[in-house]
Short mmCIF file of C-alpha atoms and ligand atoms in Angstrom, two decimals:
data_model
loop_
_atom_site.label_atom_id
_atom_site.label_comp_id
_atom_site.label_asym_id
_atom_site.label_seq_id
_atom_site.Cartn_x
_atom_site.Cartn_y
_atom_site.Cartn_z
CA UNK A 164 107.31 84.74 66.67
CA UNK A 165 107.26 87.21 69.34
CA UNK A 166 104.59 85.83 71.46
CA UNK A 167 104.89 88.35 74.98
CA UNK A 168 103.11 91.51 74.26
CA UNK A 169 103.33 93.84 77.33
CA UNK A 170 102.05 96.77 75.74
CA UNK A 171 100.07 99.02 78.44
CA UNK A 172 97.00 99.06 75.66
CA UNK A 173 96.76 95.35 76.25
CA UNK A 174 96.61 95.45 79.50
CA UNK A 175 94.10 98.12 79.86
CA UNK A 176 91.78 96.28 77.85
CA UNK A 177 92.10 93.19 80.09
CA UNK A 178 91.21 95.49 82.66
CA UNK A 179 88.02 96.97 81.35
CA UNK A 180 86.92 93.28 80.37
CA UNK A 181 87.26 92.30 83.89
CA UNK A 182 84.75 95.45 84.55
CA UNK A 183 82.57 95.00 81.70
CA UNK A 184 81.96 91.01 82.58
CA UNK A 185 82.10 91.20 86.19
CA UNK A 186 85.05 89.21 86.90
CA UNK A 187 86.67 89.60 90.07
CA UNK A 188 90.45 90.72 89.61
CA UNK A 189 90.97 92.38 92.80
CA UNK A 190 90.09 91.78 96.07
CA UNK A 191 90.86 93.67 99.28
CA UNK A 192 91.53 91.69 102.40
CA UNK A 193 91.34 92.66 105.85
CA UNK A 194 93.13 90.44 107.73
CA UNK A 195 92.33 91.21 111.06
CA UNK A 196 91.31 94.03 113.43
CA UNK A 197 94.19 93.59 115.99
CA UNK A 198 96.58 96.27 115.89
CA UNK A 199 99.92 97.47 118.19
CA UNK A 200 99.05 101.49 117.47
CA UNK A 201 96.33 103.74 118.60
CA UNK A 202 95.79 105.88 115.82
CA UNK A 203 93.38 108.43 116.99
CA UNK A 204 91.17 108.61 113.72
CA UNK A 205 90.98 104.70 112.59
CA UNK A 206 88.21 104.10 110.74
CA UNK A 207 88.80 100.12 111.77
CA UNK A 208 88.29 100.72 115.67
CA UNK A 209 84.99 99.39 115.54
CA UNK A 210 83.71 95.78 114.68
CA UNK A 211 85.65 94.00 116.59
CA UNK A 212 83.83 91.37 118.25
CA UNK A 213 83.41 88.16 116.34
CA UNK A 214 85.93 85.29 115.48
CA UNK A 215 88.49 86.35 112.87
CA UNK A 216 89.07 83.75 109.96
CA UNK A 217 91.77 81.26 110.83
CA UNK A 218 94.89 79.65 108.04
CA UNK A 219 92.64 77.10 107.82
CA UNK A 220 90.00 78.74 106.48
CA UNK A 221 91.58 81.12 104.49
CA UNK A 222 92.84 78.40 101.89
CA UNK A 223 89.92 77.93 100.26
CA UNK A 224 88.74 81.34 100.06
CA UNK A 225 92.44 81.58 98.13
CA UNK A 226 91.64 78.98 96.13
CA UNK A 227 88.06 80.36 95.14
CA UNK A 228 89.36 84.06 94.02
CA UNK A 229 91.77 82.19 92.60
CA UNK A 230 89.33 80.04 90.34
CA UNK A 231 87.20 83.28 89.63
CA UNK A 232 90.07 84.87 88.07
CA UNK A 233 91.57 87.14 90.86
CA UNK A 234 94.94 88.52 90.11
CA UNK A 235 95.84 91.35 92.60
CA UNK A 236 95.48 90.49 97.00
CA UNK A 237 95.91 93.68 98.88
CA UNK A 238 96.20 92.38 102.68
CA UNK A 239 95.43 95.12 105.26
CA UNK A 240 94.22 95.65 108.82
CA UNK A 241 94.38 96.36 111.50
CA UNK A 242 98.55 95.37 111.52
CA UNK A 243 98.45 92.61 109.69
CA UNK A 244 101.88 91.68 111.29
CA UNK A 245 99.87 90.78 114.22
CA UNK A 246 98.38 87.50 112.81
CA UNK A 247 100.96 84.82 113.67
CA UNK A 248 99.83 82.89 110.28
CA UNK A 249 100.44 86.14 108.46
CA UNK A 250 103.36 84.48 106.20
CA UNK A 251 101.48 81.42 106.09
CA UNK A 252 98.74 82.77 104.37
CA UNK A 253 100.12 85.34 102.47
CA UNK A 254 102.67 82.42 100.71
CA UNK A 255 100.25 80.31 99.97
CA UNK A 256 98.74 83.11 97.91
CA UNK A 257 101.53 83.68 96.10
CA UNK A 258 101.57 80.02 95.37
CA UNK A 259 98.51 80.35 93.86
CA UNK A 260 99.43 83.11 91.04
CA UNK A 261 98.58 86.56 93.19
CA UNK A 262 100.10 90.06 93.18
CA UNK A 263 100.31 91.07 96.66
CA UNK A 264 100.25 94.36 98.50
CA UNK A 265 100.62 95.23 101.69
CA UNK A 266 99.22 97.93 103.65
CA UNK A 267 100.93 97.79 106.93
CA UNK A 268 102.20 99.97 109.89
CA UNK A 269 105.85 98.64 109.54
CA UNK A 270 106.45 99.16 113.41
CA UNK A 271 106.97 94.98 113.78
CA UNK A 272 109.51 94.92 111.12
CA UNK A 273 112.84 94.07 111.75
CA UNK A 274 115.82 92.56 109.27
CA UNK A 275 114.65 88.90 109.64
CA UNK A 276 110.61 90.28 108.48
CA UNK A 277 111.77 92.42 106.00
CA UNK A 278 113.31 89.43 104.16
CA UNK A 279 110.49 87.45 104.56
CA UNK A 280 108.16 90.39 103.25
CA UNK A 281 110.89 91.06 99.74
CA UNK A 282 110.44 87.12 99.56
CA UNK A 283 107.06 87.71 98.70
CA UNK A 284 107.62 89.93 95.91
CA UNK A 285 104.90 92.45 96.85
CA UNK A 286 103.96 95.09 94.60
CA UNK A 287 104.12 97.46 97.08
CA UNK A 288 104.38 97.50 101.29
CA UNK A 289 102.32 100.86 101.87
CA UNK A 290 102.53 102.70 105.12
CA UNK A 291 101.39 105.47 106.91
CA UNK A 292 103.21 108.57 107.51
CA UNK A 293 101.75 111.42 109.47
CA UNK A 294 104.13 114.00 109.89
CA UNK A 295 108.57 113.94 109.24
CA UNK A 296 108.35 115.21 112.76
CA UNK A 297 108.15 112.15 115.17
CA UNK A 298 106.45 113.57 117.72
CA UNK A 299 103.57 114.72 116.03
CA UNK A 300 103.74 110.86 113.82
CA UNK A 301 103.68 109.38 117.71
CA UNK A 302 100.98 111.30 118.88
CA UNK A 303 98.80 110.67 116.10
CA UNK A 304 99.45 106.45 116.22
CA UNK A 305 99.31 107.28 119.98
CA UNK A 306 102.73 105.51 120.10
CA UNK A 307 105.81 106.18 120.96
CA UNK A 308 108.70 104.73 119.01
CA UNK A 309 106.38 104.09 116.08
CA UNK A 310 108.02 106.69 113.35
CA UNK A 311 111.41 105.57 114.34
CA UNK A 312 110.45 102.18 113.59
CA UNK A 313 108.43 102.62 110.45
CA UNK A 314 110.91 104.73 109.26
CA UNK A 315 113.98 102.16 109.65
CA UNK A 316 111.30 99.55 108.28
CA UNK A 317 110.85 101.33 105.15
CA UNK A 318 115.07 101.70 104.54
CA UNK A 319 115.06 97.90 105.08
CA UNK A 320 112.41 97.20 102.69
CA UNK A 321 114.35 99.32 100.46
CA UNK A 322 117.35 97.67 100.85
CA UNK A 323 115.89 94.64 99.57
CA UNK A 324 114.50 96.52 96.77
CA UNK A 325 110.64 96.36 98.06
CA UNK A 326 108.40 99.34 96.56
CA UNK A 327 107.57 101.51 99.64
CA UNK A 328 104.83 103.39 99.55
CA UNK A 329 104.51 106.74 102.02
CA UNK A 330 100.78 107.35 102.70
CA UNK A 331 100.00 111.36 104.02
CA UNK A 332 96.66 111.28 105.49
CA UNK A 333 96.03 115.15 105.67
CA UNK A 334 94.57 116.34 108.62
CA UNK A 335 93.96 119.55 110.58
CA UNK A 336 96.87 119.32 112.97
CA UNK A 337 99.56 117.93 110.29
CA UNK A 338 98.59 119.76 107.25
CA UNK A 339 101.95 121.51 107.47
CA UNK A 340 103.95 118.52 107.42
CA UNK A 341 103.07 117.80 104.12
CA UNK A 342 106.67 119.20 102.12
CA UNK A 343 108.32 117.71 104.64
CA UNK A 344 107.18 114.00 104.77
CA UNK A 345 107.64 114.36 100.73
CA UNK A 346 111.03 114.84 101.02
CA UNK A 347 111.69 112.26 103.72
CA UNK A 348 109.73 110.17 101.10
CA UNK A 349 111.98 110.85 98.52
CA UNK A 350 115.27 110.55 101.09
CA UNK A 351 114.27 107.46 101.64
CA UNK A 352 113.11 106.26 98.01
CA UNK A 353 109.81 105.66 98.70
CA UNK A 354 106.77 106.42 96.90
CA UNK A 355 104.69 109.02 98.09
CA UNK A 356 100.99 109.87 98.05
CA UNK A 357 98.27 111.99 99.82
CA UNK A 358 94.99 111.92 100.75
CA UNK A 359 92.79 114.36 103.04
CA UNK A 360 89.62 111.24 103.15
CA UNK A 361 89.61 110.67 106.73
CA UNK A 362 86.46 108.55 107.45
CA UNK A 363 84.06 107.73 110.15
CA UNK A 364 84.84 104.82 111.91
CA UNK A 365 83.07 100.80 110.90
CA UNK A 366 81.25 101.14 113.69
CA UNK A 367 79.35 103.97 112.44
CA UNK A 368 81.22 106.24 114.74
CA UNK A 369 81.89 109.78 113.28
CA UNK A 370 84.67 110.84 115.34
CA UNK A 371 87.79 110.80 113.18
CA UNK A 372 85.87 113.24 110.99
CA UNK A 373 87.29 115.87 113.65
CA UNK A 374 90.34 115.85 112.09
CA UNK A 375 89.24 116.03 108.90
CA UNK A 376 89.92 119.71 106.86
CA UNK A 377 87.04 122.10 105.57
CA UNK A 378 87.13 123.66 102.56
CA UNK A 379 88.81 126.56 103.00
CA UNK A 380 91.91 124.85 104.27
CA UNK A 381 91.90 122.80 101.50
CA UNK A 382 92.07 125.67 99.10
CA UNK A 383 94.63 126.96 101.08
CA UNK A 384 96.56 123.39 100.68
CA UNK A 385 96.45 123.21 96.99
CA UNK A 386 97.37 126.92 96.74
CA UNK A 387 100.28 126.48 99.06
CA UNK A 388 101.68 123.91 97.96
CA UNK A 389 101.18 124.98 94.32
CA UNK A 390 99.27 121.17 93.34
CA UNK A 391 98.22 120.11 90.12
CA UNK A 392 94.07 120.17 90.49
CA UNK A 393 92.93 116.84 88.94
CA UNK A 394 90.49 118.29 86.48
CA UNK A 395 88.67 115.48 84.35
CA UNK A 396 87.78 115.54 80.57
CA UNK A 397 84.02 114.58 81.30
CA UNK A 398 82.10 115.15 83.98
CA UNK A 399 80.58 111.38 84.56
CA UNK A 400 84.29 110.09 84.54
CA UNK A 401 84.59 108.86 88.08
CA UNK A 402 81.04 110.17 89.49
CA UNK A 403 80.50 106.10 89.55
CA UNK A 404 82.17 104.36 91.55
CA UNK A 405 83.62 100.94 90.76
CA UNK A 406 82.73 99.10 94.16
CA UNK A 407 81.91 95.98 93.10
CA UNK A 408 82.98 95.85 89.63
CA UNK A 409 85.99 93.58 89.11
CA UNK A 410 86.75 94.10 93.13
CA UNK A 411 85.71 92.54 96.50
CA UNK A 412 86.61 93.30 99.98
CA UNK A 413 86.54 90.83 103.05
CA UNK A 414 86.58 91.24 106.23
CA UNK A 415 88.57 89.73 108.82
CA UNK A 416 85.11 88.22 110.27
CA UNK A 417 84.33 87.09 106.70
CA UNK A 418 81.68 89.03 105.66
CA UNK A 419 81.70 90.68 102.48
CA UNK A 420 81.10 94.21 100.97
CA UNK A 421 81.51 95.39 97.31
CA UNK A 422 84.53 97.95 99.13
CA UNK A 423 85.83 98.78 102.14
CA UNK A 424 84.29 102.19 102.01
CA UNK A 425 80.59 101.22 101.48
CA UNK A 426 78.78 99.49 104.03
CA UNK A 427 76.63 97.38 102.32
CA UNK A 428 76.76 93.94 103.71
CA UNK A 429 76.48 91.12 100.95
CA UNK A 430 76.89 87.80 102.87
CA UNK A 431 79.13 85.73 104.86
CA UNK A 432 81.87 83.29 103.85
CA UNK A 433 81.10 80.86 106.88
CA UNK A 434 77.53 80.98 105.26
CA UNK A 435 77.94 80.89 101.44
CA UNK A 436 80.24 80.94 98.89
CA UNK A 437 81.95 83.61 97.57
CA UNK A 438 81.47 82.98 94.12
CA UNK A 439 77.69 82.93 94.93
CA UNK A 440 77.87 86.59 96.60
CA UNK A 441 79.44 87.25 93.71
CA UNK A 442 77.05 86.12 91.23
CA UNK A 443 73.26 86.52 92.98
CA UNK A 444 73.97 89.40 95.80
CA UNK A 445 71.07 91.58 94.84
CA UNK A 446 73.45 94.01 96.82
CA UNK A 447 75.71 93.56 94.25
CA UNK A 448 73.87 94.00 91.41
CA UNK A 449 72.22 96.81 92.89
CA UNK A 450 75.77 98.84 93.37
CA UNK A 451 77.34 97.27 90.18
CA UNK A 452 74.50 98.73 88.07
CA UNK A 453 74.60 102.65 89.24
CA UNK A 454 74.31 104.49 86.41
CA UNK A 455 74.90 108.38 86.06
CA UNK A 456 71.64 109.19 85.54
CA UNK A 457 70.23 107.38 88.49
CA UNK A 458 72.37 110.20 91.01
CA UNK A 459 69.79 112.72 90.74
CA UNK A 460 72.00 115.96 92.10
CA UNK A 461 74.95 114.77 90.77
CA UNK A 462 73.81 113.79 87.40
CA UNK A 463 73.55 117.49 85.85
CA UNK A 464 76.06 119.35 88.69
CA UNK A 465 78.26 122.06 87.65
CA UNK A 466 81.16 120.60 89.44
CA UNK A 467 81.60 117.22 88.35
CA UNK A 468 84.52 117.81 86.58
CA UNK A 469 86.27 118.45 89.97
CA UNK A 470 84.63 115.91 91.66
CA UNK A 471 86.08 112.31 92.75
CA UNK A 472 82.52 111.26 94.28
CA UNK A 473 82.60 108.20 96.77
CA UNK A 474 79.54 106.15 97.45
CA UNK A 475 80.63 105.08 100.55
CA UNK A 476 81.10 108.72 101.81
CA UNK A 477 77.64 109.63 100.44
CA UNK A 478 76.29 106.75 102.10
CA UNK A 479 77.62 106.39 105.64
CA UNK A 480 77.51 110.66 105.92
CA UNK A 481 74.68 111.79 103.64
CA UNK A 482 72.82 108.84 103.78
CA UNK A 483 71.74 108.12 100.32
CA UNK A 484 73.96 105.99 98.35
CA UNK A 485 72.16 107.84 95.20
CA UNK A 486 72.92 111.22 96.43
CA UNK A 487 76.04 113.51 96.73
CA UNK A 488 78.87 113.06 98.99
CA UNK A 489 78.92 116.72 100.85
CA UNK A 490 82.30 116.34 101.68
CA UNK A 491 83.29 115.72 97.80
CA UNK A 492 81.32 118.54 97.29
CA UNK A 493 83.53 120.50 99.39
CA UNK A 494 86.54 119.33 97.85
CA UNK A 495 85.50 119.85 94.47
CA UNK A 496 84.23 123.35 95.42
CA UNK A 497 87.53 124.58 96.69
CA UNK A 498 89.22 122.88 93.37
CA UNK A 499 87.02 124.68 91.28
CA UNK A 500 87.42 127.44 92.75
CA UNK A 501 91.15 127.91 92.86
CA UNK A 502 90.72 126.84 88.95
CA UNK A 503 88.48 129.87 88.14
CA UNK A 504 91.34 131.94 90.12
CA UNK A 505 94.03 130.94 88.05
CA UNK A 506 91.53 131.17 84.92
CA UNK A 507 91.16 135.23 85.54
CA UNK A 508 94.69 135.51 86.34
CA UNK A 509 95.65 134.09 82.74
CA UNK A 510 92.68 136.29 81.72
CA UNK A 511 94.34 139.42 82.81
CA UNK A 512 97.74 138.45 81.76
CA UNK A 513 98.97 138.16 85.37
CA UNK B 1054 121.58 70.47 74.43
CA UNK B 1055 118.47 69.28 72.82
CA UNK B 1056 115.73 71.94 73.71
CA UNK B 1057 112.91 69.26 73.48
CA UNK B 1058 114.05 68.28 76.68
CA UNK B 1059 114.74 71.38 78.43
CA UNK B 1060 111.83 71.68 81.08
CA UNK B 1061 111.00 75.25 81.40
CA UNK B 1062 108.80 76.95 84.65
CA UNK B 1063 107.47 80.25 85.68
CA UNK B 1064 110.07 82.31 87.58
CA UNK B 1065 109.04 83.12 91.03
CA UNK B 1066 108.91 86.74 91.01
CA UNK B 1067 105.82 86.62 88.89
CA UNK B 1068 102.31 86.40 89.72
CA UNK B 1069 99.66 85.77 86.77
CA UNK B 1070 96.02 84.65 85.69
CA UNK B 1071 94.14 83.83 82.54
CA UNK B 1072 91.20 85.98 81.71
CA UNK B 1073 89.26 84.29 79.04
CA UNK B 1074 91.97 82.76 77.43
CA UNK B 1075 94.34 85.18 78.15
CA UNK B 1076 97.53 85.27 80.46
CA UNK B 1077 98.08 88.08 82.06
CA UNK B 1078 101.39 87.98 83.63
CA UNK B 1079 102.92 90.72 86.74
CA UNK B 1080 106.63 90.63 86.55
CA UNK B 1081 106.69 91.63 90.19
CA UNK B 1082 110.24 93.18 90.54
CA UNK B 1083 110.14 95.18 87.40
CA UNK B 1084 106.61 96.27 88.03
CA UNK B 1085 105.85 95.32 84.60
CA UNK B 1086 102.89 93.38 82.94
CA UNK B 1087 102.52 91.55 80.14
CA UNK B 1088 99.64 89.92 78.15
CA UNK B 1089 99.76 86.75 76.02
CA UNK B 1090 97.98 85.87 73.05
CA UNK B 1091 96.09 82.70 72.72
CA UNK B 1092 98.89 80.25 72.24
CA UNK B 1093 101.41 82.03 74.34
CA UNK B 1094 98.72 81.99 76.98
CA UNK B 1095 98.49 77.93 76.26
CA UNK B 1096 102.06 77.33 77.00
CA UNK B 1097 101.84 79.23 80.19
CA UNK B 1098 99.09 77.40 81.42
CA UNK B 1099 100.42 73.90 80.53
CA UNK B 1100 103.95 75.16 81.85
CA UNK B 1101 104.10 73.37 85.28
CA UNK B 1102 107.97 73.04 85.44
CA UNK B 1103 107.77 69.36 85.22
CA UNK B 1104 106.83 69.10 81.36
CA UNK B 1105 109.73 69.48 79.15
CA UNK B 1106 109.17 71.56 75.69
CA UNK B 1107 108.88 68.57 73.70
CA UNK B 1108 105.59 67.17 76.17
CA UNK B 1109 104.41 71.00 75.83
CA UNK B 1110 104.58 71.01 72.00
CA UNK B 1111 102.46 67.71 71.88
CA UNK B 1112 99.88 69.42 73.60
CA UNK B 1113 100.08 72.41 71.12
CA UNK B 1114 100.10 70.75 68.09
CA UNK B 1115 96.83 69.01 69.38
CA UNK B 1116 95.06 72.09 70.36
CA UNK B 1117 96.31 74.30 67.36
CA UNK B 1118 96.80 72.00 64.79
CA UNK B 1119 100.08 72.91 64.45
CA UNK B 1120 102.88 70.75 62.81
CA UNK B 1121 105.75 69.20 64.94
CA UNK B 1122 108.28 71.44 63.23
CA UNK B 1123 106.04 74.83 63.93
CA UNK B 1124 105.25 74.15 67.68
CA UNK B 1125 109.09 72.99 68.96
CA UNK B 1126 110.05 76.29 66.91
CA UNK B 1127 106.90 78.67 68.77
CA UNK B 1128 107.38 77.18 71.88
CA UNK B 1129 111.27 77.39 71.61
CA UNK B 1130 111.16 81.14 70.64
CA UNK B 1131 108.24 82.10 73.50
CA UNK B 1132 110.73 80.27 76.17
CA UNK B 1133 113.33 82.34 74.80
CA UNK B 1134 111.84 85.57 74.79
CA UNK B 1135 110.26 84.88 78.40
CA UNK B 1136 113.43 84.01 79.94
CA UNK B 1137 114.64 87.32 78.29
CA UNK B 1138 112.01 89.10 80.07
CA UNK B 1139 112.41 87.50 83.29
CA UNK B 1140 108.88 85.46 83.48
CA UNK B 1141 110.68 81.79 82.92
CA UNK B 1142 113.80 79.69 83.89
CA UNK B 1143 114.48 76.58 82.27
CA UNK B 1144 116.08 73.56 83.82
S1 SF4 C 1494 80.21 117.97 93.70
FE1 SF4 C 1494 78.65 116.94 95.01
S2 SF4 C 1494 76.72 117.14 93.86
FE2 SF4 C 1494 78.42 117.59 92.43
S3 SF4 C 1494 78.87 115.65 91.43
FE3 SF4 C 1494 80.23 115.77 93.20
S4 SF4 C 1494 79.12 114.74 94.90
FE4 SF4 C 1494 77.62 115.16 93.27
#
């Protein structure tokens, strides 16, 4: 008897159960808002009054997810080095049967946290990277030191054979960095991945979006750097967002919202259980039962087959959780565009 | 040594859950997952690293209504192949 089947079919249809019946198998953690860096466009700058959850209450709120079936943690912050009780908490989730990742500046690891962290097994310590040149990094965490010491972080972690993961957040001043910070990802053996989602901050502030690149200069970024463009098969794939689904997020307050992008508020964990939220938040239900053909723009739009619509986005910027994001707009504009380019270039045999 | 005795546990470098009856088991440092069927999943659950095989196979052959002979051998081979696959140690 061969008992063990790890085929990736499996798997995926454990996945899509956990969507279909609402089970929660992920939940994203924010562990608290204090942080050493500055970073100029944090969406987490805001909220910050209110009592953070201590070790003490955390436990239970393991146990819980836990007992509803959660498999995957993902601790972020803030720096979630800063909490004192960080190890504390984030062993006695492993005790209890979770996958862990990190999301993490990296600047407060040295050799002795670094073994502590591969203890842990994580899946993966992610970190941000904002330009291979460390000024530019510094200016943008509004730190100085901090590339040096995320990049000597990461070659520790990898040392100890921890996935590192490079995050590019592409913005207007650092778009050029891009090759570069590749490479150093790939120096270094870390993962590497980009996005060009900068967001408004929890607060409700709209500064970062500053930094954020228009639609021309993305064209020019996927054309540059000569990128693959993501088109779907169908157009509804990924229109609908799976906030909510088989995934939670917390905040280091304890309050509770179906992602960390969408700021819909579904309860408290001081005031209720999270297995109630999870069962009666009208909230909830509301989000979790977004169909296609209740986005009325989106629903028959001619480029949904470029477009990775966010909720949260169309929310907090446009305003109507219903309606279109106009920044994905602008993103799947520019990728449709560059598509139809290369189209007439096969066209006429160039 | 007589494998009834031997009291296998679930390594440390996974994480795992059961979905309606099913284990789903992370082997964190390969980055690999796995997914039991409905006896496999049994013996994970009931594998606390203080039952030996032979207290595990009296549980199976309860739930499953399995003989003696067919649960030592089940259980023996799923140890086996876990341990190949890094998920379990046995004392
Ligand atoms: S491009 Fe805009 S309107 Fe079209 S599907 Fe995406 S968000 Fe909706």
């Amino acid at each position: 008897m061969r008992e063990a089947d790890k085929g990736r079919d499996q798997y995926l249809r454990i996945y899509r159960k956990t969507m279909d019946n609402s089970i929660c198998f992920l939940a994203h953690w924010e562990l608290t808002y204090k942080c050493n860096l500055g970073c100029r466009h944090c969406y987490a700058a805001g909220r910050k009054d209110g009592k953070e959850f201590s070790y003490e209450e955390a436990r239970p709120i393991i146990d819980e997810l836990r007992d509803m079936g959660c498999l995957y943690l993902i601790f972020s912050g803030g720096e979630i080095l800063m909490r004192d009780d960080f190890f504390d908490i984030a062993s006695y989730a492993r005790g209890q049967g979770f996958a862990l990742r990190l999301m993490t500046n990296a600047t407060l690891i040295d050799e002795a946290v670094s073994e502590k962290i591969a203890s842990l097994y994580p899946l993966a310590v992610e970190t941000s990277i904002y330009a291979a040149d460390k000024d530019l990094h510094d200016a943008i965490t509004s730190s100085a030191g901090s590339f040096d010491k995320t990049i000597k972080a990461a070659r520790l972690l990898k040392e100890r054979n921890v996935r590192v993961i490079f995050k590019f957040l592409i913005m207007n001043d650092n778009i050029g960095e891009f090759r570069a910070v590749r490479s150093l990802a790939g120096e270094i053996g870390a993962d590497f991945v980009f996005d060009f989602c900068v967001v408004g901050k929890n607060d409700g502030s709209k500064a970062p979006l500053r930094y954020r690149l228009d639609k021309e200069k993305i064209k020019d970024f996927f054309i540059s750097n000569d990128l693959p463009l993501g088109k779907k098969e169908a157009d509804d794939e990924d229109l609908l967002c799976i906030a909510g689904l088989n995934n939670i997020f917390i905040t280091p307050h304890l309050d509770v919202y179906p992602c960390i992008g969408l700021d819909v508020k579904l309860g408290n964990l001081r005031e209720g259980s999270l297995k109630d939220i999870w069962r009666s938040s009208e909230e909830l239900n509301f989000v979790r039962n977004i169909n296609l053909p209740d986005l009325p723009k989106c629903k028959s739009c001619g480029l949904a087959q470029f477009c990775f619509r966010c909720s949260g986005i169309a929310l907090s910027e446009d305003n109507d959780i219903l309606g279109p994001s106009n920044f994905d707009c602008s993103v799947a504009a520019a990728v449709s565009e560059i598509a139809a380019e290369k189209e007439e270039l096969i066209n006429n045999g160039k | 040594m007589d494998m009834k005795t031997r009291i296998p546990a679930r390594s440390g470098k996974t994480a795992s859950r059961v979905i309606d009856g099913e284990a789903v088991i992370v082997l964190l440092d390969k980055q690999e997952t796995i997914v039991l069927s409905d006896v496999g999943s049994r013996i994970w659950e009931i594998m606390d690293g203080k039952k030996d095989i032979g207290e595990i196979s009296g549980a199976i052959i309860s739930e499953f209504d399995a003989t003696h002979e067919e649960a030592l051998k089940d259980i023996t081979e799923f140890v086996e192949d876990m341990v190949q696959r890094g998920a379990v140690e046995v004392k």
